[in-house]
Tab-separated table of C-alpha atoms and ligand atoms in Angstrom:
chain	number	residue	atom	x	y	z
J	1	MET	CA	2.949	23.058	-49.796
J	2	SER	CA	0.872	25.305	-52.051
J	3	LEU	CA	-2.778	25.890	-51.219
J	4	SER	CA	-3.965	24.195	-54.394
J	5	SER	CA	-1.883	21.125	-53.626
J	6	LEU	CA	-3.204	21.098	-50.054
J	7	ARG	CA	-6.765	21.258	-51.423
J	8	ASP	CA	-6.054	18.420	-53.861
J	9	GLN	CA	-4.786	16.258	-51.037
J	10	LEU	CA	-7.766	17.158	-48.876
J	11	ASN	CA	-10.180	16.119	-51.609
J	12	GLN	CA	-8.409	12.808	-52.165
J	13	ILE	CA	-8.558	12.065	-48.437
J	14	ALA	CA	-12.237	13.052	-48.288
J	15	ARG	CA	-12.899	10.491	-51.030
J	16	GLU	CA	-10.831	7.987	-49.005
J	17	GLU	CA	-8.395	7.432	-51.870
J	18	THR	CA	-5.541	7.980	-49.461
J	19	THR	CA	-4.910	8.747	-45.775
J	20	PRO	CA	-3.066	11.732	-44.335
J	21	ASP	CA	0.340	11.414	-42.727
J	22	ALA	CA	1.239	13.438	-39.627
J	23	ASP	CA	2.621	16.406	-41.483
J	24	LEU	CA	-0.346	16.774	-43.808
J	25	ALA	CA	-2.858	16.298	-40.969
J	26	ARG	CA	-1.158	19.042	-38.983
J	27	GLN	CA	-1.446	21.383	-41.956
J	28	PHE	CA	-5.173	20.688	-42.142
J	29	LEU	CA	-5.484	21.705	-38.528
J	30	GLU	CA	-3.279	24.766	-38.713
J	31	SER	CA	-3.290	26.187	-42.231
J	32	PRO	CA	-4.915	29.650	-42.057
J	33	GLU	CA	-5.590	29.543	-45.813
J	34	LEU	CA	-7.754	26.464	-45.588
J	35	SER	CA	-11.033	27.711	-44.166
J	36	THR	CA	-12.954	25.851	-41.484
J	37	THR	CA	-15.919	25.650	-43.843
J	38	GLU	CA	-13.765	24.022	-46.504
J	39	LEU	CA	-12.398	21.522	-44.005
J	40	LEU	CA	-15.845	20.664	-42.627
J	41	THR	CA	-17.244	20.219	-46.134
J	42	ALA	CA	-14.461	17.773	-47.035
J	43	ALA	CA	-14.681	15.869	-43.746
J	44	GLY	CA	-18.476	15.743	-44.124
J	45	ILE	CA	-18.090	13.494	-47.182
J	46	PRO	CA	-16.936	10.360	-45.280
J	47	ARG	CA	-19.345	11.231	-42.446
J	48	GLU	CA	-22.350	11.116	-44.812
J	49	LYS	CA	-20.978	8.117	-46.711
J	50	HIS	CA	-20.717	5.940	-43.609
J	51	PHE	CA	-23.406	7.386	-41.320
J	52	GLY	CA	-25.788	9.330	-43.543
J	53	ARG	CA	-27.328	12.166	-41.555
J	54	GLU	CA	-27.839	10.092	-38.442
J	55	VAL	CA	-26.710	11.009	-34.949
J	56	ARG	CA	-26.287	8.577	-32.067
J	57	ILE	CA	-26.950	9.674	-28.514
J	58	HIS	CA	-24.887	8.386	-25.606
J	59	ILE	CA	-25.644	8.770	-21.926
J	60	LEU	CA	-23.016	8.501	-19.223
J	61	ASN	CA	-23.740	7.010	-15.825
J	62	ASN	CA	-21.110	7.364	-13.086
J	63	VAL	CA	-21.681	4.079	-11.300
J	64	ARG	CA	-18.940	5.088	-8.859
J	65	ASN	CA	-17.740	8.641	-8.244
J	66	GLY	CA	-14.662	10.052	-6.516
J	67	HIS	CA	-12.463	8.050	-4.131
J	68	CYS	CA	-9.824	7.803	-6.859
J	69	GLY	CA	-6.150	7.251	-6.143
J	70	GLU	CA	-4.982	8.320	-9.587
J	71	ASP	CA	-4.025	11.886	-10.443
J	72	CYS	CA	-5.266	12.519	-13.967
J	73	GLY	CA	-4.862	16.297	-14.122
J	74	TYR	CA	-8.047	16.848	-16.110
J	75	CYS	CA	-10.311	14.977	-13.697
J	76	ALA	CA	-12.280	16.419	-10.790
J	77	GLN	CA	-12.200	13.010	-9.064
J	78	ARG	CA	-8.434	12.689	-8.853
J	79	LYS	CA	-6.817	12.175	-5.472
J	80	THR	CA	-5.294	15.633	-5.234
J	81	ALA	CA	-8.258	17.608	-6.552
J	82	PRO	CA	-8.907	20.510	-4.180
J	83	GLU	CA	-12.608	20.697	-4.960
J	84	ASP	CA	-14.689	17.943	-3.438
J	85	VAL	CA	-17.009	16.233	-5.871
J	86	PRO	CA	-19.889	14.162	-4.510
J	87	ALA	CA	-18.311	10.792	-3.777
J	88	TYR	CA	-19.992	7.420	-3.532
J	89	ALA	CA	-19.050	3.791	-3.865
J	90	ASP	CA	-20.849	1.588	-6.391
J	91	LYS	CA	-24.488	2.423	-7.139
J	92	THR	CA	-27.026	-0.278	-6.441
J	93	GLU	CA	-28.266	-2.581	-9.180
J	94	THR	CA	-31.720	-0.968	-8.922
J	95	GLU	CA	-30.273	2.491	-9.586
J	96	ILE	CA	-28.180	1.321	-12.505
J	97	LEU	CA	-31.095	-0.501	-14.166
J	98	ALA	CA	-33.337	2.563	-13.693
J	99	GLU	CA	-30.691	4.719	-15.391
J	100	ALA	CA	-30.379	2.244	-18.248
J	101	GLN	CA	-34.149	2.462	-18.736
J	102	ALA	CA	-34.006	6.278	-18.689
J	103	ALA	CA	-31.245	6.156	-21.317
J	104	TYR	CA	-33.377	3.886	-23.517
J	105	ASP	CA	-36.408	6.160	-23.071
J	106	SER	CA	-34.290	9.150	-24.173
J	107	GLY	CA	-33.410	7.466	-27.451
J	108	ALA	CA	-29.865	6.572	-26.434
J	109	PHE	CA	-28.062	4.197	-28.782
J	110	ARG	CA	-25.508	3.265	-26.183
J	111	TYR	CA	-25.451	3.317	-22.402
J	112	CYS	CA	-22.060	3.948	-20.811
J	113	MET	CA	-21.229	2.872	-17.240
J	114	VAL	CA	-18.261	4.778	-15.879
J	115	THR	CA	-16.385	4.095	-12.661
J	116	SER	CA	-13.637	6.020	-10.935
J	117	GLY	CA	-10.391	4.306	-9.980
J	118	ARG	CA	-7.302	2.853	-11.546
J	119	GLY	CA	-8.941	-0.347	-12.753
J	120	PRO	CA	-11.266	-3.179	-11.713
J	121	GLY	CA	-10.339	-6.315	-9.810
J	122	PRO	CA	-12.005	-9.744	-10.217
J	123	ARG	CA	-14.964	-8.953	-7.897
J	124	SER	CA	-15.784	-5.706	-9.713
J	125	VAL	CA	-15.530	-7.407	-13.090
J	126	GLU	CA	-17.904	-10.140	-11.907
J	127	ARG	CA	-20.430	-7.464	-10.873
J	128	TYR	CA	-20.102	-5.499	-14.106
J	129	ALA	CA	-20.532	-8.696	-16.127
J	130	ASP	CA	-23.738	-9.455	-14.236
J	131	LEU	CA	-25.024	-5.888	-14.824
J	132	ILE	CA	-24.181	-6.035	-18.506
J	133	ARG	CA	-26.180	-9.267	-18.888
J	134	LYS	CA	-29.163	-7.806	-17.040
J	135	ILE	CA	-29.205	-4.500	-18.948
J	136	LYS	CA	-28.948	-6.272	-22.307
J	137	SER	CA	-31.722	-8.717	-21.408
J	138	LEU	CA	-34.052	-5.817	-20.528
J	139	TYR	CA	-33.285	-3.186	-23.188
J	140	PRO	CA	-32.018	-3.327	-26.771
J	141	LEU	CA	-29.175	-0.969	-25.866
J	142	GLU	CA	-25.501	-1.296	-26.598
J	143	VAL	CA	-23.507	-1.237	-23.372
J	144	CYS	CA	-20.145	0.410	-22.905
J	145	LEU	CA	-18.000	0.169	-19.782
J	146	SER	CA	-15.301	2.605	-18.745
J	147	ALA	CA	-13.583	1.144	-15.700
J	148	GLY	CA	-9.900	2.010	-16.074
J	149	ILE	CA	-6.838	-0.078	-16.710
J	150	VAL	CA	-7.422	-3.756	-17.601
J	151	THR	CA	-4.398	-5.784	-18.637
J	152	ASP	CA	-5.556	-9.201	-17.367
J	153	ALA	CA	-6.787	-11.213	-20.359
J	154	ALA	CA	-9.103	-13.366	-18.197
J	155	LEU	CA	-10.937	-10.305	-16.815
J	156	ALA	CA	-11.303	-8.871	-20.307
J	157	GLN	CA	-12.681	-12.207	-21.507
J	158	GLU	CA	-15.229	-12.291	-18.680
J	159	LEU	CA	-16.580	-8.899	-19.783
J	160	ALA	CA	-16.609	-9.976	-23.421
J	161	SER	CA	-18.540	-13.152	-22.542
J	162	ALA	CA	-21.161	-11.077	-20.716
J	163	GLY	CA	-21.883	-9.288	-24.007
J	164	LEU	CA	-20.026	-6.006	-23.427
J	165	ASP	CA	-20.267	-4.077	-26.689
J	166	ARG	CA	-17.524	-1.576	-26.048
J	167	TYR	CA	-14.827	-0.709	-23.586
J	168	ASN	CA	-13.923	2.941	-23.193
J	169	HIS	CA	-10.402	3.943	-22.331
J	170	ASN	CA	-9.309	7.266	-23.754
J	171	LEU	CA	-5.774	7.821	-24.981
J	172	ASN	CA	-6.437	11.472	-24.092
J	173	THR	CA	-3.339	12.874	-25.788
J	174	SER	CA	-0.060	11.805	-27.410
J	175	ARG	CA	2.573	9.591	-25.797
J	176	GLU	CA	4.892	12.617	-25.725
J	177	HIS	CA	2.421	14.857	-23.865
J	178	TYR	CA	1.065	12.227	-21.463
J	179	GLU	CA	3.486	12.969	-18.602
J	180	HIS	CA	2.085	16.522	-18.484
J	181	ILE	CA	-1.418	15.322	-17.697
J	182	CYS	CA	-0.889	12.333	-15.366
J	183	THR	CA	1.892	10.879	-13.193
J	184	THR	CA	0.262	7.764	-11.695
J	185	HIS	CA	-0.009	5.882	-14.974
J	186	ASP	CA	1.318	6.430	-18.455
J	187	TYR	CA	0.425	6.195	-22.114
J	188	ASP	CA	1.679	2.610	-22.316
J	189	ASP	CA	-0.744	1.544	-19.548
J	190	ARG	CA	-3.531	3.043	-21.631
J	191	MET	CA	-2.356	1.366	-24.813
J	192	ALA	CA	-1.968	-2.001	-23.037
J	193	THR	CA	-5.612	-1.791	-21.917
J	194	LEU	CA	-6.745	-1.136	-25.471
J	195	GLU	CA	-4.727	-4.138	-26.658
J	196	THR	CA	-6.118	-6.411	-23.904
J	197	MET	CA	-9.753	-5.527	-24.555
J	198	GLN	CA	-9.349	-5.712	-28.324
J	199	SER	CA	-7.719	-9.156	-28.030
J	200	ALA	CA	-10.733	-10.327	-25.989
J	201	GLY	CA	-13.002	-9.298	-28.878
J	202	VAL	CA	-14.497	-6.177	-27.282
J	203	ALA	CA	-14.788	-3.167	-29.598
J	204	LEU	CA	-12.928	-0.120	-28.433
J	205	CYS	CA	-14.018	3.382	-27.612
J	206	SER	CA	-11.055	5.680	-27.164
J	207	GLY	CA	-10.556	9.342	-27.773
J	208	VAL	CA	-8.895	12.543	-26.685
J	209	ILE	CA	-9.315	15.697	-24.658
J	210	ALA	CA	-8.305	18.776	-26.680
J	211	GLY	CA	-7.187	21.876	-24.825
J	212	MET	CA	-4.833	20.431	-22.194
J	213	GLY	CA	-1.803	22.438	-23.242
J	214	GLU	CA	-0.961	20.074	-26.078
J	215	ARG	CA	0.365	21.189	-29.440
J	216	PRO	CA	-1.401	20.370	-32.718
J	217	HIS	CA	1.011	17.518	-33.436
J	218	ASP	CA	-0.056	15.817	-30.176
J	219	LEU	CA	-3.656	15.662	-31.357
J	220	VAL	CA	-2.512	14.412	-34.743
J	221	ALA	CA	-0.389	11.708	-33.083
J	222	ALA	CA	-3.347	10.553	-30.991
J	223	ALA	CA	-5.664	10.474	-34.031
J	224	LEU	CA	-3.099	8.399	-35.944
J	225	ALA	CA	-2.604	6.010	-33.002
J	226	LEU	CA	-6.372	5.413	-32.883
J	227	ARG	CA	-6.398	4.727	-36.618
J	228	GLU	CA	-3.554	2.252	-36.188
J	229	ARG	CA	-5.655	0.312	-33.633
J	230	ASN	CA	-8.700	0.582	-35.849
J	231	VAL	CA	-10.764	2.113	-33.050
J	232	PRO	CA	-14.417	2.311	-34.139
J	233	SER	CA	-15.633	4.886	-31.575
J	234	ILE	CA	-13.727	8.094	-30.893
J	235	PRO	CA	-14.957	10.676	-28.388
J	236	VAL	CA	-13.380	14.060	-29.046
J	237	ASN	CA	-13.645	15.963	-25.768
J	238	PHE	CA	-12.846	19.616	-25.227
J	239	PHE	CA	-11.247	20.324	-21.879
J	240	ILE	CA	-13.714	21.632	-19.319
J	241	PRO	CA	-11.788	23.857	-16.897
J	242	VAL	CA	-12.994	22.854	-13.468
J	243	GLN	CA	-11.471	24.986	-10.732
J	244	GLY	CA	-8.288	23.404	-9.391
J	245	HIS	CA	-7.558	21.208	-12.369
J	246	ALA	CA	-3.905	20.212	-12.424
J	247	VAL	CA	-3.397	20.766	-16.157
J	248	GLU	CA	-2.744	24.305	-17.205
J	249	ARG	CA	-6.054	26.078	-17.588
J	250	PRO	CA	-6.282	27.137	-21.244
J	251	ALA	CA	-8.037	30.104	-22.708
J	252	ARG	CA	-11.473	29.097	-23.961
J	253	LEU	CA	-10.966	27.140	-27.155
J	254	SER	CA	-12.353	28.868	-30.211
J	255	ALA	CA	-15.306	27.213	-31.933
J	256	ASP	CA	-13.297	27.218	-35.161
J	257	TYR	CA	-10.471	25.307	-33.526
J	258	CYS	CA	-12.885	22.749	-32.061
J	259	LEU	CA	-14.546	22.247	-35.441
J	260	ARG	CA	-11.162	21.786	-37.110
J	261	VAL	CA	-10.183	19.186	-34.494
J	262	LEU	CA	-13.406	17.262	-35.146
J	263	ALA	CA	-12.755	17.447	-38.914
J	264	LEU	CA	-9.191	16.212	-38.372
J	265	PHE	CA	-10.375	13.135	-36.464
J	266	ARG	CA	-12.969	12.360	-39.156
J	267	LEU	CA	-10.429	12.702	-41.982
J	268	ILE	CA	-7.919	10.427	-40.223
J	269	ASN	CA	-10.603	7.946	-39.047
J	270	PRO	CA	-13.275	8.160	-41.768
J	271	ARG	CA	-15.292	5.101	-40.704
J	272	ALA	CA	-15.202	5.687	-36.942
J	273	GLU	CA	-18.081	6.970	-34.874
J	274	ILE	CA	-16.701	10.438	-34.085
J	275	ARG	CA	-18.306	11.899	-30.965
J	276	MET	CA	-18.563	15.630	-30.299
J	277	ALA	CA	-18.119	14.917	-26.614
J	278	ALA	CA	-17.552	16.790	-23.337
J	279	GLY	CA	-17.277	20.537	-23.513
J	280	ARG	CA	-19.287	21.020	-26.710
J	281	GLU	CA	-21.667	23.413	-24.960
J	282	ILE	CA	-18.897	25.555	-23.492
J	283	HIS	CA	-16.449	25.747	-26.388
J	284	LEU	CA	-18.709	25.456	-29.443
J	285	GLY	CA	-21.669	27.387	-28.074
J	286	ASP	CA	-24.246	28.067	-30.765
J	287	ARG	CA	-22.028	26.409	-33.420
J	288	GLN	CA	-22.571	22.893	-32.074
J	289	SER	CA	-24.779	21.966	-34.995
J	290	GLU	CA	-21.833	22.645	-37.375
J	291	GLY	CA	-19.957	19.926	-35.547
J	292	LEU	CA	-22.566	17.432	-36.709
J	293	GLN	CA	-21.288	17.880	-40.248
J	294	VAL	CA	-18.402	15.647	-39.264
J	295	ALA	CA	-19.347	14.085	-35.886
J	296	ASN	CA	-22.128	11.509	-35.816
J	297	SER	CA	-22.644	11.138	-32.089
J	298	LEU	CA	-22.750	13.052	-28.826
J	299	PHE	CA	-23.512	12.765	-25.142
J	300	VAL	CA	-26.630	14.185	-23.519
J	301	SER	CA	-27.321	15.083	-19.905
J	302	GLY	CA	-23.793	16.225	-19.190
J	303	TYR	CA	-20.496	14.565	-18.428
J	304	LEU	CA	-18.921	12.864	-15.466
J	305	ASN	CA	-19.134	15.706	-12.978
J	306	VAL	CA	-20.190	18.670	-15.087
J	307	ARG	CA	-23.642	19.522	-16.358
J	308	GLY	CA	-24.431	19.796	-20.057
J	309	SER	CA	-27.429	20.024	-22.366
J	310	ASP	CA	-30.337	17.714	-21.551
J	311	ALA	CA	-31.792	15.155	-23.944
J	312	HIS	CA	-34.735	17.337	-24.948
J	313	THR	CA	-32.537	20.325	-25.801
J	314	THR	CA	-30.001	18.209	-27.656
J	315	ILE	CA	-32.556	16.283	-29.703
J	316	ARG	CA	-34.157	19.563	-30.706
J	317	MET	CA	-30.774	20.898	-31.834
J	318	ILE	CA	-30.106	17.739	-33.866
J	319	ARG	CA	-33.495	17.797	-35.585
J	320	SER	CA	-33.390	21.555	-36.223
J	321	ALA	CA	-30.076	21.118	-38.041
J	322	GLY	CA	-31.620	18.480	-40.327
J	323	TYR	CA	-30.274	15.291	-38.775
J	324	THR	CA	-32.121	12.220	-37.508
J	325	ILE	CA	-31.597	10.166	-34.369
J	326	ASP	CA	-30.161	6.666	-34.795
J	327	THR	CA	-31.911	4.933	-31.909
J	328	GLN	CA	-32.726	1.410	-30.746
J	329	ASN	CA	-36.043	2.679	-29.322
J	330	SER	CA	-38.792	2.125	-31.893
J	331	ASP	CA	-41.252	4.295	-29.893
J	332	LEU	CA	-39.016	7.311	-30.121
J	333	PRO	CA	-39.992	8.726	-33.573
J	334	ALA	CA	-43.459	9.741	-32.288
J	335	GLN	CA	-41.886	11.643	-29.394
J	336	LEU	CA	-39.464	13.286	-31.814
J	337	GLU	CA	-42.305	14.617	-33.944
J	338	ASP	CA	-43.530	16.534	-30.909
J	339	LEU	CA	-40.080	17.993	-30.407
J	340	LEU	CA	-39.860	18.912	-34.076
J	341	VAL	CA	-43.071	20.911	-33.905
J	342	GLU	CA	-41.597	22.816	-30.990
J	343	ALA	CA	-38.298	23.279	-32.791
J	344	LYS	CA	-39.962	24.894	-35.814
J	345	SER	CA	-41.156	27.741	-33.649
J	346	GLU	CA	-37.662	28.353	-32.330
J	347	SER	CA	-34.418	29.348	-33.981
J	348	ALA	CA	-32.296	26.522	-35.374
J	349	THR	CA	-29.629	27.173	-32.786
J	350	GLY	CA	-31.930	28.191	-29.966
J	351	HIS	CA	-30.802	25.433	-27.648
J	352	ASP	CA	-29.748	25.727	-24.067
J	353	THR	CA	-25.988	26.198	-23.985
J	354	PRO	CA	-24.443	26.457	-20.514
J	355	ALA	CA	-21.905	29.246	-20.842
J	356	ASP	CA	-19.997	28.293	-17.710
J	357	VAL	CA	-18.923	25.165	-15.910
J	358	VAL	CA	-21.663	23.974	-13.570
J	359	MET	CA	-20.867	20.947	-11.426
J	360	LYS	CA	-23.410	18.164	-10.954
J	361	ASP	CA	-24.752	17.721	-7.467
J	362	MET	CA	-25.572	14.408	-5.786
J	363	ALA	CA	-29.197	14.524	-6.922
J	364	GLN	CA	-28.065	14.781	-10.547
J	365	LEU	CA	-25.450	12.087	-10.182
J	366	ARG	CA	-27.826	9.687	-8.369
J	367	PRO	CA	-31.342	10.500	-9.608
J	368	TYR	CA	-32.701	7.080	-8.641
J	369	GLN	CA	-31.124	6.769	-5.204
J	370	LYS	CA	-33.621	5.752	-2.545
J	371	SER	CA	-33.327	8.068	0.442
D	1	SF4	S1	-9.891	9.862	-14.950
D	1	SF4	FE1	-10.484	8.002	-13.808
D	1	SF4	S2	-8.530	7.173	-13.073
D	1	SF4	FE2	-8.125	9.301	-13.630
D	1	SF4	S3	-8.428	10.469	-11.718
D	1	SF4	FE3	-10.368	10.504	-12.822
D	1	SF4	S4	-11.547	8.791	-11.982
D	1	SF4	FE4	-9.385	8.474	-11.426
C-alpha cells in the first residue's frame, strides 16, 4: 500500500469512520514511513474525543502473593520461578480497607485487588464479595478484582451482585502465541473467563503484555479480540524482565515501539480506557508523557512485584504534560495545586524513572500489616 493511501486510511480510522483489519493494523505498527509522531497524533483524536485530557489513576493491591501453582512465564509468582518473591496468604480485612483508603487519598479512580492462583473457589468469592461491599460503602471508588479463571456463572453472579465494577483477566497475547507463555492454562480458559464475567454483567478489564517474544501480528490479534468482546478497559503492559522469567528475555523495548503499540490499541479500540501499564518507567523512560497522547490511564506505586513511580511523581508528570486527573476524590484538586507549583520549578519530564527492575519487599507489599 502506498504511503498516501496508508495515511488516508489512518485518518479515516482516527475519525472513527472505519476500523482497521489485521493487515492494516500491522502496517500501522510496522511501517517505517509512518512516523511515531504521525501515529500518535492520529490516535490522539479518539483519545481526546472520548476522554478529553483526563487521566485515571489505578492502584494495585496484591491481596495474596506467591503460592501459585500456575506457570505463567512472565510472572514472578509462578510455581517454577527460581527467585522467591515475598509470599503470603490473604491479607486481613483491616489491611485491605486501609489500602483502599490510601488509594482514594491518592486520587485513584479505581482500586484493583489482585490475587495469585488459578482461580477462586466459593469461599474466596464470598470473601471478595464482602470486601467489595465494604470498600464501596466507605469510599466512592470503583473496584476491580483480578482473581484468575472464573467459569462458574453462579460465582460470577455473586461478585456482580456485590457491586464489582470490573473483573480483570488479561488475554496477554494472541491465541497462537499463548502456548509460549504458559502451559498450565490456555487462551480458551482466559476467553471463557471473560465470557462468564461479561454474561454476569461485570465490565471487563483485559489487556496484553508486549515484549514476550511475540510478533506484531500477535499484538494485533489480541487487540482485535478485545474489540470483538467490546472490552472497555485495556491495560497495555510492557514486559518487565525479572531474573529467571520463563519467557525469552527480550532486549529492552524501544520507546518508539511502545508508543506505537499504545497507538495501535487506541486505534483498534477507540472508546476503551487504554492504560499505559506495567513497565512504562523502564521501557518508555522520559517519554512516558508522550504515551498520554493516546492512553488515558496508568498505575501508580508499581506493579505486582516490581516497584514503579509513586503517586506524587506520577501526578506531577501528568500535570506537567498538561493533563488533568479524573478522580472520585473531591478534595484532591487542592493537593494537586501544590504539586503543580512544584512541577513548574522542574522540567516537564523530570520525574523519577526507575531505570532497572527493583522488586518490592514485604514492607512495600504489606504497608498496613500489623507486626
Ligand atoms: S499470573 Fe497469576 S495465575 Fe499466573 S503464575 Fe502469576 S499469580 Fe499465578
